[in-house]
Coordinates of C-alpha atoms in Angstrom, one line a residue:
Chain A
X1 CA -27.8 6.2 0.5
X2 CA -26.9 7.6 3.9
X3 CA -23.2 8.8 4.1
X4 CA -22.4 6.5 7.1
X5 CA -23.4 3.4 5.1
X6 CA -21.2 4.5 2.1
X7 CA -18.3 5.1 4.5
X8 CA -18.8 1.7 6.2
X9 CA -18.9 -0.1 2.8
X10 CA -15.9 1.7 1.4
X11 CA -13.8 1.2 4.5
X12 CA -14.9 -2.5 4.8
X13 CA -14.0 -3.2 1.1
X14 CA -10.7 -1.3 1.6
X15 CA -9.9 -3.6 4.5
X16 CA -10.9 -6.7 2.5
X17 CA -8.8 -5.6 -0.5
X18 CA -5.9 -4.9 1.8
X19 CA -6.1 -8.3 3.4
X20 CA -6.2 -9.9 -0.1
X21 CA -3.0 -8.1 -1.1
X22 CA -4.7 -6.0 -3.7
X23 CA -3.3 -2.7 -2.5
X24 CA -6.1 -1.6 -0.2
X25 CA -4.8 1.9 0.2
X26 CA -5.8 2.6 -3.4
X27 CA -9.5 1.8 -2.8
X28 CA -9.9 4.4 -0.1
X29 CA -7.8 7.0 -1.9
X30 CA -9.8 6.5 -5.2
X31 CA -13.1 6.8 -3.3
X32 CA -12.0 10.0 -1.5
X33 CA -10.5 11.7 -4.5
X34 CA -12.6 10.5 -7.5
X35 CA -16.0 10.2 -5.8
X36 CA -16.1 12.1 -2.5
X37 CA -14.3 15.2 -3.9
X38 CA -11.6 15.3 -1.2
X39 CA -8.4 17.1 -2.4
X40 CA -5.6 14.7 -3.2
X41 CA -3.2 15.8 -0.4
X42 CA -5.9 15.7 2.2
X43 CA -7.1 12.3 1.0
X44 CA -3.5 11.0 1.2
X45 CA -3.2 12.1 4.8
X46 CA -6.5 10.4 5.7
X47 CA -5.4 7.2 3.9
X48 CA -2.1 7.2 5.9
X49 CA -3.9 7.5 9.2
X50 CA -6.4 4.8 8.2
X51 CA -3.5 2.5 7.3
X52 CA -1.7 2.7 10.8
X53 CA -4.1 0.6 12.9
X54 CA -4.7 -1.9 10.1
X55 CA -1.0 -2.3 9.6
X56 CA -0.4 -2.6 13.4
X57 CA -3.0 -5.3 13.7
X58 CA -1.6 -7.3 10.8
X59 CA 1.9 -6.9 12.1
X60 CA 0.8 -8.5 15.4
X61 CA -0.5 -11.5 13.4
X62 CA 2.6 -11.7 11.3
X63 CA 5.0 -11.5 14.2
X64 CA 3.1 -14.3 16.0
X65 CA 3.3 -16.4 12.8
X66 CA 7.1 -15.6 12.5
X67 CA 6.6 -14.2 9.0
X68 CA 8.8 -11.1 9.4
X69 CA 12.2 -11.2 7.9
X70 CA 14.3 -8.9 10.0
X71 CA 17.3 -8.5 7.6
X72 CA 15.8 -5.8 5.3
X73 CA 14.2 -3.8 8.1
X74 CA 17.0 -1.5 9.4
X75 CA 18.6 -0.4 6.0
X76 CA 15.2 0.0 4.2
X77 CA 13.6 2.0 7.1
X78 CA 16.6 4.3 7.3
X79 CA 16.7 5.3 3.6
X80 CA 12.9 5.0 3.5
X81 CA 12.5 7.7 6.2
X82 CA 14.8 10.0 4.3
X83 CA 12.9 9.4 1.1
X84 CA 9.6 10.1 2.8
X85 CA 10.8 13.7 3.4
X86 CA 11.6 14.0 -0.3
X87 CA 8.2 12.5 -1.3
X88 CA 6.3 14.8 1.0
X89 CA 8.2 17.8 -0.3
X90 CA 7.6 16.8 -3.9
X91 CA 3.9 16.3 -3.1
X92 CA 3.7 19.8 -1.7
X93 CA 5.5 21.3 -4.8
X94 CA 3.1 19.5 -7.2
X95 CA -0.1 20.4 -5.3
X96 CA -3.3 18.4 -5.2
X97 CA -4.2 18.9 -8.9
X98 CA -1.0 17.6 -10.5
X99 CA -0.5 15.1 -7.8
X100 CA -3.8 13.5 -8.5
X101 CA -2.9 13.2 -12.2
X102 CA 0.4 11.6 -11.3
X103 CA -1.4 9.3 -8.9
X104 CA -3.8 8.4 -11.7
X105 CA -0.9 7.4 -14.0
X106 CA 0.7 5.4 -11.2
X107 CA -2.5 3.4 -10.5
X108 CA -3.1 3.0 -14.2
X109 CA 0.3 1.2 -14.4
X110 CA -0.6 -0.9 -11.3
X111 CA -4.0 -1.7 -12.8
X112 CA -2.6 -2.8 -16.1
X113 CA 0.0 -5.0 -14.3
X114 CA -2.7 -6.6 -12.1
X115 CA -5.2 -7.1 -15.0
X116 CA -2.6 -8.8 -17.2
X117 CA -0.6 -10.6 -14.6
X118 CA 0.6 -14.1 -15.3
X119 CA -1.1 -16.8 -13.2
X120 CA 1.8 -18.4 -11.3
X121 CA 2.5 -20.6 -8.4
X122 CA 3.4 -17.4 -6.5
X123 CA -0.1 -16.1 -7.0
X124 CA -1.5 -19.4 -5.6
X125 CA 0.8 -19.2 -2.7
X126 CA -0.1 -15.5 -2.1
X127 CA -3.7 -16.7 -1.5
X128 CA -2.5 -17.8 1.9
X129 CA -3.4 -15.9 5.0
X130 CA -2.0 -12.4 5.0
X131 CA -2.9 -8.9 5.7
X132 CA -1.4 -6.6 3.1
X133 CA -0.3 -3.0 3.1
X134 CA -1.2 0.1 0.9
Chain B
X1 CA 34.5 -13.8 -0.2
X2 CA 31.5 -14.4 -2.5
X3 CA 29.2 -14.5 0.6
X4 CA 30.6 -11.2 1.9
X5 CA 30.1 -9.6 -1.5
X6 CA 26.5 -11.0 -1.7
X7 CA 25.8 -9.6 1.8
X8 CA 27.1 -6.2 0.9
X9 CA 25.1 -6.1 -2.3
X10 CA 22.0 -7.1 -0.4
X11 CA 22.4 -4.3 2.0
X12 CA 22.6 -1.8 -0.8
X13 CA 19.6 -3.4 -2.4
X14 CA 17.6 -2.9 0.8
X15 CA 18.7 0.7 1.0
X16 CA 17.3 1.2 -2.5
X17 CA 14.2 -0.7 -1.6
X18 CA 13.6 1.6 1.4
X19 CA 14.2 4.7 -0.8
X20 CA 11.6 3.6 -3.3
X21 CA 9.1 2.7 -0.5
X22 CA 9.6 6.0 1.3
X23 CA 9.3 8.1 -1.9
X24 CA 6.0 6.5 -2.8
X25 CA 4.7 6.7 0.7
X26 CA 5.5 10.4 1.1
X27 CA 4.4 11.3 -2.4
X28 CA 1.1 9.3 -2.6
X29 CA 0.4 8.4 1.0
X30 CA 0.1 4.8 -0.3
X31 CA 1.6 2.5 -2.9
X32 CA 4.7 1.4 -1.0
X33 CA 3.6 -2.2 -0.9
X34 CA 3.2 -2.4 -4.7
X35 CA 6.9 -1.8 -5.0
X36 CA 8.3 -3.4 -1.9
X37 CA 6.6 -6.8 -2.1
X38 CA 8.1 -7.7 -5.6
X39 CA 11.4 -6.2 -4.6
X40 CA 11.6 -8.4 -1.5
X41 CA 10.6 -11.4 -3.5
X42 CA 13.5 -10.7 -5.9
X43 CA 15.7 -10.9 -2.9
X44 CA 14.6 -14.5 -2.5
X45 CA 12.2 -13.8 0.4
X46 CA 9.2 -16.1 0.0
X47 CA 5.9 -14.4 -1.0
X48 CA 4.1 -14.7 2.4
X49 CA 7.2 -13.4 4.2
X50 CA 7.6 -10.6 1.7
X51 CA 4.1 -9.4 2.3
X52 CA 4.5 -9.5 6.0
X53 CA 7.9 -7.9 6.0
X54 CA 6.7 -5.1 3.7
X55 CA 4.2 -4.1 6.4
X56 CA 7.0 -4.0 8.9
X57 CA 8.9 -1.6 6.6
X58 CA 6.0 0.6 5.5
X59 CA 4.4 1.1 8.9
X60 CA 7.2 3.1 10.4
X61 CA 7.5 5.0 7.1
X62 CA 3.8 5.8 7.3
X63 CA 4.2 7.1 10.8
X64 CA 6.9 9.5 9.5
X65 CA 4.7 10.5 6.6
X66 CA 1.7 11.1 8.9
X67 CA 3.9 13.4 11.0
X68 CA 4.7 15.5 8.0
X69 CA 1.2 15.5 6.6
X70 CA -0.1 16.6 10.0
X71 CA 2.6 19.3 10.3
X72 CA 1.5 20.7 6.9
X73 CA -2.1 20.6 8.2
X74 CA -3.5 19.0 5.1
X75 CA -6.1 17.1 7.3
X76 CA -7.2 16.3 10.8
X77 CA -6.9 12.9 12.5
X78 CA -10.6 13.0 13.1
X79 CA -11.2 12.9 9.3
X80 CA -9.8 9.4 9.1
X81 CA -11.5 7.9 12.2
X82 CA -14.9 7.1 10.6
X83 CA -13.1 4.7 8.1
X84 CA -11.1 2.8 10.7
X85 CA -13.7 0.4 12.2
X86 CA -15.0 -0.8 8.8
X87 CA -11.4 -1.1 7.6
X88 CA -10.4 -3.3 10.6
X89 CA -13.5 -5.4 10.2
X90 CA -12.8 -5.8 6.4
X91 CA -9.2 -6.7 7.1
X92 CA -10.1 -9.4 9.5
X93 CA -12.9 -10.8 7.4
X94 CA -10.7 -10.8 4.3
X95 CA -7.9 -12.6 6.0
X96 CA -10.4 -15.3 7.3
X97 CA -11.9 -15.8 3.8
X98 CA -8.7 -15.7 1.9
X99 CA -8.3 -19.4 1.1
X100 CA -11.9 -19.6 -0.2
X101 CA -11.6 -16.6 -2.6
X102 CA -10.1 -17.0 -6.1
X103 CA -7.2 -14.5 -5.7
X104 CA -6.3 -14.6 -9.4
X105 CA -9.7 -13.5 -10.7
X106 CA -9.9 -10.8 -7.9
X107 CA -6.6 -9.4 -9.0
X108 CA -7.9 -9.0 -12.5
X109 CA -11.2 -7.4 -11.4
X110 CA -9.2 -5.0 -9.1
X111 CA -6.9 -4.2 -12.0
X112 CA -9.8 -3.3 -14.3
X113 CA -11.5 -1.2 -11.5
X114 CA -8.4 0.9 -10.9
X115 CA -7.9 1.4 -14.6
X116 CA -11.4 2.8 -14.9
X117 CA -10.8 4.9 -11.7
X118 CA -7.5 6.3 -13.1
X119 CA -9.3 7.3 -16.3
X120 CA -11.9 9.1 -14.2
X121 CA -9.2 11.0 -12.3
X122 CA -7.2 11.8 -15.5
X123 CA -10.1 13.0 -17.7
X124 CA -13.0 14.0 -15.5
X125 CA -11.5 15.8 -12.6

């Protein structure tokens, strides 16, 4: 199959998964690292760039629909920005090989949580219109 | 007095929430939403609002992360561009089809798929 078709399909399903609240970022990262052979750190950078326009688009929708709760924004973005630095440093120290193993353990945890999640009213409500993050 | 205390506790909770989101974002370049959405829901924010608000938190953190990743020259912006049009189309189509898709079943399929993927990364890479 030509590469551009594979890229188109993977990115399309990443976008669909993201909009369904399934953690779309994982789809692209898994494709890049487990199938396309891109080193973990490079794949993470690509995934971050990929996320920006999708998040910006969804944020426009959500702001119009008055779905943003402003209270948590300032405190969480402040500590979040500082923690990003720590995360990036840690990623650099670990390097692509160990980082990919840690990432695998992280998605294993998320996968088990998703596979065995309890069907609840929240799940039904979550089926509403939303564009989700990574 | 109780209200004041609740507000202060909530502020500390949001500080913690941000720290978790930022650490995951910087470390894995993704995954912030997995932690942020349930944490916002625990703060009594309704699910739809929690999902939307999580994007408003994670987007600026991702911009900071991108800055560091670019600085460390792990990748070029051009490497990501081929994925953007399909991703945007998928996000729009997915959001339009949402109400017709059985979300519960999809979550389980997605869970199974990423378990298999994690095994591939853990044992065959």
